[in-house]
PDB file of C-alpha atoms in Angstrom:
ATOM      1  CA  UNK Z1489     -26.503 -42.575 -46.205  1.00 85.00           C
ATOM      2  CA  UNK Z1490     -28.177 -39.584 -44.622  1.00 93.00           C
ATOM      3  CA  UNK Z1491     -26.617 -36.362 -45.843  1.00 94.00           C
ATOM      4  CA  UNK Z1492     -26.582 -33.084 -43.956  1.00 97.00           C
ATOM      5  CA  UNK Z1493     -26.545 -29.746 -45.720  1.00 97.00           C
ATOM      6  CA  UNK Z1494     -25.755 -26.603 -43.754  1.00 98.00           C
ATOM      7  CA  UNK Z1495     -26.559 -23.115 -44.931  1.00 98.00           C
ATOM      8  CA  UNK Z1496     -25.059 -20.724 -45.358  1.00 97.00           C
ATOM      9  CA  UNK Z1497     -21.464 -21.935 -45.722  1.00 98.00           C
ATOM     10  CA  UNK Z1498     -20.265 -18.608 -44.373  1.00 97.00           C
ATOM     11  CA  UNK Z1499     -21.856 -15.560 -42.874  1.00 96.00           C
ATOM     12  CA  UNK Z1500     -20.540 -12.050 -42.247  1.00 97.00           C
ATOM     13  CA  UNK Z1501     -22.043 -10.767 -39.038  1.00 96.00           C
ATOM     14  CA  UNK Z1502     -21.575  -8.129 -36.371  1.00 96.00           C
ATOM     15  CA  UNK Z1503     -21.481  -8.281 -32.596  1.00 97.00           C
ATOM     16  CA  UNK Z1504     -25.028  -8.095 -31.298  1.00 97.00           C
ATOM     17  CA  UNK Z1505     -26.603  -9.657 -34.396  1.00 97.00           C
ATOM     18  CA  UNK Z1506     -29.114 -12.441 -34.182  1.00 98.00           C
ATOM     19  CA  UNK Z1507     -27.722 -15.350 -36.199  1.00 98.00           C
ATOM     20  CA  UNK Z1508     -29.516 -18.424 -37.502  1.00 98.00           C
ATOM     21  CA  UNK Z1509     -27.767 -21.362 -39.151  1.00 98.00           C
ATOM     22  CA  UNK Z1510     -29.779 -24.062 -40.880  1.00 98.00           C
ATOM     23  CA  UNK Z1511     -29.078 -27.766 -41.212  1.00 98.00           C
ATOM     24  CA  UNK Z1512     -31.169 -29.944 -43.501  1.00 98.00           C
ATOM     25  CA  UNK Z1513     -31.102 -33.756 -43.483  1.00 98.00           C
ATOM     26  CA  UNK Z1514     -31.751 -35.799 -46.613  1.00 97.00           C
ATOM     27  CA  UNK Z1515     -34.323 -37.846 -44.694  1.00 97.00           C
ATOM     28  CA  UNK Z1516     -36.007 -37.677 -41.327  1.00 97.00           C
ATOM     29  CA  UNK Z1517     -33.696 -38.029 -38.337  1.00 97.00           C
ATOM     30  CA  UNK Z1518     -36.227 -37.329 -35.601  1.00 96.00           C
ATOM     31  CA  UNK Z1519     -34.527 -35.111 -33.049  1.00 96.00           C
ATOM     32  CA  UNK Z1520     -31.064 -36.712 -33.380  1.00 97.00           C
ATOM     33  CA  UNK Z1521     -29.283 -33.510 -34.314  1.00 98.00           C
ATOM     34  CA  UNK Z1522     -26.310 -31.963 -32.525  1.00 98.00           C
ATOM     35  CA  UNK Z1523     -24.414 -28.691 -32.911  1.00 98.00           C
ATOM     36  CA  UNK Z1524     -20.726 -27.967 -32.365  1.00 98.00           C
ATOM     37  CA  UNK Z1525     -18.531 -24.870 -32.313  1.00 98.00           C
ATOM     38  CA  UNK Z1526     -14.923 -24.974 -33.448  1.00 98.00           C
ATOM     39  CA  UNK Z1527     -12.392 -22.178 -33.172  1.00 98.00           C
ATOM     40  CA  UNK Z1528      -9.148 -22.186 -35.172  1.00 97.00           C
ATOM     41  CA  UNK Z1529      -6.572 -24.562 -33.751  1.00 97.00           C
ATOM     42  CA  UNK Z1530      -8.979 -25.962 -31.173  1.00 98.00           C
ATOM     43  CA  UNK Z1531     -10.993 -29.118 -30.774  1.00 98.00           C
ATOM     44  CA  UNK Z1532     -14.727 -28.860 -31.446  1.00 98.00           C
ATOM     45  CA  UNK Z1533     -17.054 -28.114 -28.557  1.00 98.00           C
ATOM     46  CA  UNK Z1534     -20.516 -29.590 -28.184  1.00 98.00           C
ATOM     47  CA  UNK Z1535     -23.115 -26.867 -27.747  1.00 98.00           C
ATOM     48  CA  UNK Z1536     -26.479 -28.554 -28.243  1.00 98.00           C
ATOM     49  CA  UNK Z1537     -27.566 -32.194 -28.464  1.00 98.00           C
ATOM     50  CA  UNK Z1538     -30.867 -33.791 -29.358  1.00 97.00           C
ATOM     51  CA  UNK Z1539     -31.912 -30.705 -31.313  1.00 98.00           C
ATOM     52  CA  UNK Z1540     -32.472 -28.371 -28.390  1.00 98.00           C
ATOM     53  CA  UNK Z1541     -30.708 -29.566 -25.222  1.00 98.00           C
ATOM     54  CA  UNK Z1542     -28.033 -27.114 -24.171  1.00 98.00           C
ATOM     55  CA  UNK Z1543     -24.905 -28.711 -22.749  1.00 97.00           C
ATOM     56  CA  UNK Z1544     -24.090 -27.533 -19.235  1.00 96.00           C
ATOM     57  CA  UNK Z1545     -21.982 -24.383 -19.307  1.00 97.00           C
ATOM     58  CA  UNK Z1546     -23.077 -23.260 -22.769  1.00 98.00           C
ATOM     59  CA  UNK Z1547     -24.445 -19.694 -22.739  1.00 98.00           C
ATOM     60  CA  UNK Z1548     -28.199 -19.353 -23.029  1.00 98.00           C
ATOM     61  CA  UNK Z1549     -27.868 -17.136 -26.119  1.00 98.00           C
ATOM     62  CA  UNK Z1550     -27.422 -20.405 -28.033  1.00 98.00           C
ATOM     63  CA  UNK Z1551     -30.570 -22.324 -28.874  1.00 98.00           C
ATOM     64  CA  UNK Z1552     -31.557 -25.099 -31.221  1.00 98.00           C
ATOM     65  CA  UNK Z1553     -34.809 -26.090 -32.859  1.00 98.00           C
ATOM     66  CA  UNK Z1554     -36.468 -28.153 -35.534  1.00 97.00           C
ATOM     67  CA  UNK Z1555     -37.380 -31.774 -36.111  1.00 93.00           C
ATOM     68  CA  UNK Z1556     -37.509 -34.332 -38.883  1.00 95.00           C
ATOM     69  CA  UNK Z1557     -35.336 -32.887 -41.624  1.00 97.00           C
ATOM     70  CA  UNK Z1558     -34.972 -29.172 -40.850  1.00 98.00           C
ATOM     71  CA  UNK Z1559     -33.031 -27.797 -37.909  1.00 98.00           C
ATOM     72  CA  UNK Z1560     -31.668 -24.460 -36.758  1.00 98.00           C
ATOM     73  CA  UNK Z1561     -28.992 -23.113 -34.460  1.00 98.00           C
ATOM     74  CA  UNK Z1562     -29.708 -19.587 -33.272  1.00 98.00           C
ATOM     75  CA  UNK Z1563     -27.390 -17.205 -31.465  1.00 98.00           C
ATOM     76  CA  UNK Z1564     -29.608 -14.498 -30.030  1.00 98.00           C
ATOM     77  CA  UNK Z1565     -26.982 -11.766 -29.674  1.00 97.00           C
ATOM     78  CA  UNK Z1566     -23.597 -12.555 -31.135  1.00 97.00           C
ATOM     79  CA  UNK Z1567     -20.632 -12.031 -28.839  1.00 97.00           C
ATOM     80  CA  UNK Z1568     -16.985 -11.563 -29.913  1.00 96.00           C
ATOM     81  CA  UNK Z1569     -16.102 -15.065 -28.703  1.00 97.00           C
ATOM     82  CA  UNK Z1570     -18.762 -16.604 -30.961  1.00 97.00           C
ATOM     83  CA  UNK Z1571     -16.839 -16.030 -34.182  1.00 96.00           C
ATOM     84  CA  UNK Z1572     -16.066 -19.611 -35.133  1.00 98.00           C
ATOM     85  CA  UNK Z1573     -17.156 -22.418 -37.413  1.00 98.00           C
ATOM     86  CA  UNK Z1574     -20.323 -24.299 -36.506  1.00 98.00           C
ATOM     87  CA  UNK Z1575     -21.128 -27.868 -37.465  1.00 98.00           C
ATOM     88  CA  UNK Z1576     -24.313 -29.853 -37.241  1.00 98.00           C
ATOM     89  CA  UNK Z1577     -24.168 -33.632 -36.804  1.00 98.00           C
ATOM     90  CA  UNK Z1578     -26.862 -36.250 -37.006  1.00 97.00           C
ATOM     91  CA  UNK Z1579     -26.776 -39.246 -34.680  1.00 96.00           C
ATOM     92  CA  UNK Z1580     -29.757 -41.158 -36.094  1.00 95.00           C
ATOM     93  CA  UNK Z1581     -27.780 -43.271 -38.559  1.00 93.00           C
ATOM     94  CA  UNK Z1582     -24.029 -43.118 -38.240  1.00 93.00           C
ATOM     95  CA  UNK Z1583     -22.586 -39.882 -36.903  1.00 96.00           C
ATOM     96  CA  UNK Z1584     -21.813 -37.704 -39.939  1.00 96.00           C
ATOM     97  CA  UNK Z1585     -21.273 -33.962 -39.732  1.00 98.00           C
ATOM     98  CA  UNK Z1586     -22.497 -31.155 -41.925  1.00 98.00           C
ATOM     99  CA  UNK Z1587     -19.931 -29.215 -43.937  1.00 98.00           C
ATOM    100  CA  UNK Z1588     -19.759 -26.314 -41.499  1.00 98.00           C
ATOM    101  CA  UNK Z1589     -20.762 -22.650 -41.341  1.00 98.00           C
ATOM    102  CA  UNK Z1590     -18.090 -20.053 -40.712  1.00 98.00           C
ATOM    103  CA  UNK Z1591     -19.085 -16.872 -38.929  1.00 97.00           C
ATOM    104  CA  UNK Z1592     -16.902 -13.972 -39.983  1.00 96.00           C
ATOM    105  CA  UNK Z1593     -16.682 -10.430 -38.721  1.00 90.00           C
ATOM    106  CA  UNK Z1594     -18.502  -7.962 -40.968  1.00 90.00           C
TER     107      UNK Z1594
ATOM    108  CA  UNK V 771     -11.965 -33.543 -14.294  1.00 97.00           C
ATOM    109  CA  UNK V 772     -13.216 -35.531 -17.251  1.00 98.00           C
ATOM    110  CA  UNK V 773     -10.633 -35.509 -20.012  1.00 98.00           C
ATOM    111  CA  UNK V 774      -9.245 -37.314 -22.991  1.00 98.00           C
ATOM    112  CA  UNK V 775      -5.522 -36.969 -23.623  1.00 98.00           C
ATOM    113  CA  UNK V 776      -4.170 -37.949 -27.012  1.00 98.00           C
ATOM    114  CA  UNK V 777      -0.703 -39.015 -28.043  1.00 98.00           C
ATOM    115  CA  UNK V 778       1.660 -36.573 -29.692  1.00 98.00           C
ATOM    116  CA  UNK V 779       2.154 -35.485 -33.260  1.00 98.00           C
ATOM    117  CA  UNK V 780       3.499 -38.019 -35.722  1.00 98.00           C
ATOM    118  CA  UNK V 781       5.525 -37.661 -38.920  1.00 98.00           C
ATOM    119  CA  UNK V 782       5.559 -40.783 -41.065  1.00 98.00           C
ATOM    120  CA  UNK V 783       6.422 -41.906 -44.569  1.00 98.00           C
ATOM    121  CA  UNK V 784       3.917 -43.398 -46.998  1.00 98.00           C
ATOM    122  CA  UNK V 785       3.611 -47.125 -46.493  1.00 98.00           C
ATOM    123  CA  UNK V 786       4.467 -47.021 -42.795  1.00 98.00           C
ATOM    124  CA  UNK V 787       2.146 -48.134 -40.023  1.00 98.00           C
ATOM    125  CA  UNK V 788       0.903 -46.022 -37.132  1.00 98.00           C
ATOM    126  CA  UNK V 789      -1.129 -46.342 -33.945  1.00 98.00           C
ATOM    127  CA  UNK V 790      -2.265 -43.260 -32.025  1.00 98.00           C
ATOM    128  CA  UNK V 791      -3.863 -43.259 -28.612  1.00 98.00           C
ATOM    129  CA  UNK V 792      -6.509 -41.535 -26.526  1.00 98.00           C
ATOM    130  CA  UNK V 793      -6.482 -41.956 -22.741  1.00 98.00           C
ATOM    131  CA  UNK V 794      -9.574 -41.203 -20.715  1.00 98.00           C
ATOM    132  CA  UNK V 795      -9.681 -40.100 -17.103  1.00 98.00           C
ATOM    133  CA  UNK V 796     -12.133 -38.691 -14.601  1.00 98.00           C
ATOM    134  CA  UNK V 797     -15.012 -40.950 -15.642  1.00 98.00           C
ATOM    135  CA  UNK V 798     -15.892 -44.626 -16.075  1.00 98.00           C
ATOM    136  CA  UNK V 799     -14.099 -45.279 -19.360  1.00 98.00           C
ATOM    137  CA  UNK V 800     -15.836 -48.596 -19.979  1.00 98.00           C
ATOM    138  CA  UNK V 801     -19.308 -47.033 -19.868  1.00 97.00           C
ATOM    139  CA  UNK V 802     -18.988 -44.525 -22.699  1.00 98.00           C
ATOM    140  CA  UNK V 803     -18.386 -44.937 -26.410  1.00 98.00           C
ATOM    141  CA  UNK V 804     -15.269 -43.251 -27.795  1.00 98.00           C
ATOM    142  CA  UNK V 805     -15.417 -41.711 -31.257  1.00 98.00           C
ATOM    143  CA  UNK V 806     -12.648 -40.851 -33.702  1.00 98.00           C
ATOM    144  CA  UNK V 807     -13.005 -37.826 -35.983  1.00 98.00           C
ATOM    145  CA  UNK V 808     -10.739 -36.707 -38.824  1.00 98.00           C
ATOM    146  CA  UNK V 809     -10.119 -33.144 -39.880  1.00 98.00           C
ATOM    147  CA  UNK V 810      -8.034 -32.686 -42.988  1.00 98.00           C
ATOM    148  CA  UNK V 811      -6.167 -29.393 -43.420  1.00 97.00           C
ATOM    149  CA  UNK V 812      -8.641 -26.552 -43.842  1.00 97.00           C
ATOM    150  CA  UNK V 813     -11.585 -28.934 -44.043  1.00 98.00           C
ATOM    151  CA  UNK V 814     -14.544 -30.049 -41.969  1.00 98.00           C
ATOM    152  CA  UNK V 815     -15.122 -32.830 -39.475  1.00 98.00           C
ATOM    153  CA  UNK V 816     -15.460 -36.445 -40.602  1.00 98.00           C
ATOM    154  CA  UNK V 817     -16.722 -39.177 -38.335  1.00 98.00           C
ATOM    155  CA  UNK V 818     -14.537 -42.285 -38.607  1.00 98.00           C
ATOM    156  CA  UNK V 819     -15.953 -44.738 -36.099  1.00 98.00           C
ATOM    157  CA  UNK V 820     -16.769 -45.484 -32.491  1.00 98.00           C
ATOM    158  CA  UNK V 821     -15.832 -48.106 -29.937  1.00 98.00           C
ATOM    159  CA  UNK V 822     -17.394 -49.169 -26.660  1.00 98.00           C
ATOM    160  CA  UNK V 823     -14.422 -50.000 -24.425  1.00 98.00           C
ATOM    161  CA  UNK V 824     -16.595 -52.102 -22.135  1.00 96.00           C
ATOM    162  CA  UNK V 825     -16.898 -54.879 -24.718  1.00 96.00           C
ATOM    163  CA  UNK V 826     -14.920 -53.479 -27.705  1.00 96.00           C
ATOM    164  CA  UNK V 827     -18.063 -53.258 -29.846  1.00 97.00           C
ATOM    165  CA  UNK V 828     -16.900 -51.149 -32.809  1.00 98.00           C
ATOM    166  CA  UNK V 829     -18.821 -49.358 -35.546  1.00 97.00           C
ATOM    167  CA  UNK V 830     -17.149 -47.775 -38.575  1.00 98.00           C
ATOM    168  CA  UNK V 831     -18.229 -45.075 -40.967  1.00 97.00           C
ATOM    169  CA  UNK V 832     -18.547 -46.658 -44.432  1.00 96.00           C
ATOM    170  CA  UNK V 833     -15.943 -44.147 -45.624  1.00 97.00           C
ATOM    171  CA  UNK V 834     -13.334 -45.526 -43.235  1.00 98.00           C
ATOM    172  CA  UNK V 835     -14.274 -49.209 -42.993  1.00 98.00           C
ATOM    173  CA  UNK V 836     -11.221 -51.236 -43.982  1.00 97.00           C
ATOM    174  CA  UNK V 837      -8.977 -48.161 -43.987  1.00 98.00           C
ATOM    175  CA  UNK V 838      -8.305 -47.949 -40.247  1.00 98.00           C
ATOM    176  CA  UNK V 839      -8.668 -50.083 -37.135  1.00 98.00           C
ATOM    177  CA  UNK V 840     -10.179 -48.823 -33.908  1.00 98.00           C
ATOM    178  CA  UNK V 841      -9.420 -50.667 -30.688  1.00 98.00           C
ATOM    179  CA  UNK V 842      -9.359 -50.157 -26.943  1.00 98.00           C
ATOM    180  CA  UNK V 843      -7.566 -51.471 -23.872  1.00 98.00           C
ATOM    181  CA  UNK V 844      -9.959 -51.023 -20.990  1.00 97.00           C
ATOM    182  CA  UNK V 845      -7.319 -52.002 -18.453  1.00 98.00           C
ATOM    183  CA  UNK V 846      -5.518 -48.720 -19.130  1.00 98.00           C
ATOM    184  CA  UNK V 847      -8.525 -46.611 -20.189  1.00 98.00           C
ATOM    185  CA  UNK V 848      -7.113 -46.082 -23.666  1.00 98.00           C
ATOM    186  CA  UNK V 849      -8.572 -46.150 -27.158  1.00 98.00           C
ATOM    187  CA  UNK V 850      -6.519 -46.460 -30.308  1.00 98.00           C
ATOM    188  CA  UNK V 851      -6.684 -45.614 -33.990  1.00 98.00           C
ATOM    189  CA  UNK V 852      -4.303 -47.415 -36.283  1.00 98.00           C
ATOM    190  CA  UNK V 853      -3.236 -47.655 -39.895  1.00 98.00           C
ATOM    191  CA  UNK V 854      -1.328 -50.530 -41.453  1.00 98.00           C
ATOM    192  CA  UNK V 855      -0.253 -48.633 -44.576  1.00 98.00           C
ATOM    193  CA  UNK V 856      -0.285 -44.850 -44.443  1.00 98.00           C
ATOM    194  CA  UNK V 857      -0.910 -42.657 -47.473  1.00 98.00           C
ATOM    195  CA  UNK V 858      -0.189 -38.968 -47.929  1.00 98.00           C
ATOM    196  CA  UNK V 859      -3.949 -38.398 -47.895  1.00 98.00           C
ATOM    197  CA  UNK V 860      -4.043 -39.617 -44.277  1.00 98.00           C
ATOM    198  CA  UNK V 861      -2.359 -36.364 -43.218  1.00 98.00           C
ATOM    199  CA  UNK V 862      -4.823 -34.700 -40.887  1.00 98.00           C
ATOM    200  CA  UNK V 863      -5.678 -33.903 -37.299  1.00 98.00           C
ATOM    201  CA  UNK V 864      -7.372 -36.815 -35.562  1.00 99.00           C
ATOM    202  CA  UNK V 865      -9.595 -36.215 -32.578  1.00 99.00           C
ATOM    203  CA  UNK V 866     -11.035 -38.660 -30.117  1.00 98.00           C
ATOM    204  CA  UNK V 867     -14.206 -37.742 -28.265  1.00 98.00           C
ATOM    205  CA  UNK V 868     -16.525 -39.199 -25.666  1.00 98.00           C
ATOM    206  CA  UNK V 869     -19.780 -40.168 -27.315  1.00 98.00           C
ATOM    207  CA  UNK V 870     -22.962 -39.736 -25.305  1.00 96.00           C
ATOM    208  CA  UNK V 871     -25.360 -42.620 -25.765  1.00 95.00           C
ATOM    209  CA  UNK V 872     -28.101 -44.629 -24.110  1.00 94.00           C
ATOM    210  CA  UNK V 873     -29.320 -48.151 -24.625  1.00 96.00           C
ATOM    211  CA  UNK V 874     -32.761 -49.709 -24.529  1.00 95.00           C
ATOM    212  CA  UNK V 875     -33.545 -53.352 -25.275  1.00 95.00           C
ATOM    213  CA  UNK V 876     -30.104 -53.794 -26.793  1.00 92.00           C
ATOM    214  CA  UNK V 877     -30.413 -50.843 -29.165  1.00 95.00           C
ATOM    215  CA  UNK V 878     -28.014 -47.925 -28.810  1.00 96.00           C
ATOM    216  CA  UNK V 879     -29.144 -44.321 -29.257  1.00 95.00           C
ATOM    217  CA  UNK V 880     -26.459 -41.736 -29.806  1.00 95.00           C
ATOM    218  CA  UNK V 881     -26.348 -38.081 -28.907  1.00 94.00           C
ATOM    219  CA  UNK V 882     -23.462 -35.637 -29.029  1.00 96.00           C
ATOM    220  CA  UNK V 883     -19.728 -35.907 -28.375  1.00 98.00           C
ATOM    221  CA  UNK V 884     -19.288 -33.992 -25.146  1.00 98.00           C
ATOM    222  CA  UNK V 885     -15.587 -34.293 -24.274  1.00 98.00           C
ATOM    223  CA  UNK V 886     -12.821 -34.035 -26.860  1.00 98.00           C
ATOM    224  CA  UNK V 887      -9.137 -34.806 -26.881  1.00 98.00           C
ATOM    225  CA  UNK V 888      -6.674 -32.133 -27.941  1.00 98.00           C
ATOM    226  CA  UNK V 889      -6.112 -33.757 -31.331  1.00 98.00           C
ATOM    227  CA  UNK V 890      -3.174 -35.634 -32.831  1.00 98.00           C
ATOM    228  CA  UNK V 891      -1.585 -34.228 -35.980  1.00 98.00           C
ATOM    229  CA  UNK V 892      -0.474 -36.909 -38.390  1.00 98.00           C
ATOM    230  CA  UNK V 893       1.775 -35.897 -41.276  1.00 98.00           C
ATOM    231  CA  UNK V 894       2.541 -38.443 -43.979  1.00 98.00           C
ATOM    232  CA  UNK V 895       5.205 -37.325 -46.406  1.00 98.00           C
ATOM    233  CA  UNK V 896       8.070 -38.835 -48.300  1.00 97.00           C
TER     234      UNK V 896
END
């Protein structure tokens, strides 16, 4: 099984900060990496698929990068509505998720 | 509007059976895979399996193979997740989601889950 490891598990940040979350796969997954946002009590929301493709309607401050085993989600200037938990997911072999990264207010 | 609407919350006893549903609308239901995802209280997302309602092709996560059954009735645009014998550890929120995918020469390539149901809370307690 291909494992995904996100880092950090949590992050204390402020509005306006540039935030980068990392997701590492235990073996190469090409560009089959997706990112989701989940707010408390809500269903997850797809932000980015295939490493860097922004879903329609997702703000351009979100971006994704990487390939092979190392991937990033970057929020260029954090907004109040971005405080949430973020999950990566690989879709190369099965569809497992990473363990999540919680963004907290500093 | 593309949406997935799930059945309501369930409270069951250990050993009972259960089938929850996910109804799609606003798109061609038979042309998209539907995924099921578990979220235990305070925990992360776990992929359970996917089904292609067009031909009922089903793939399970190894962690859930044999533990649940995923099915679909394309005549009513509905996917299902069922248990034959519930355990307390099955208590969780269960989400269905539309799985983006493409196929080439009979091989499926999967992308993200772009539309999600509202979730069904299942509580198993004696």
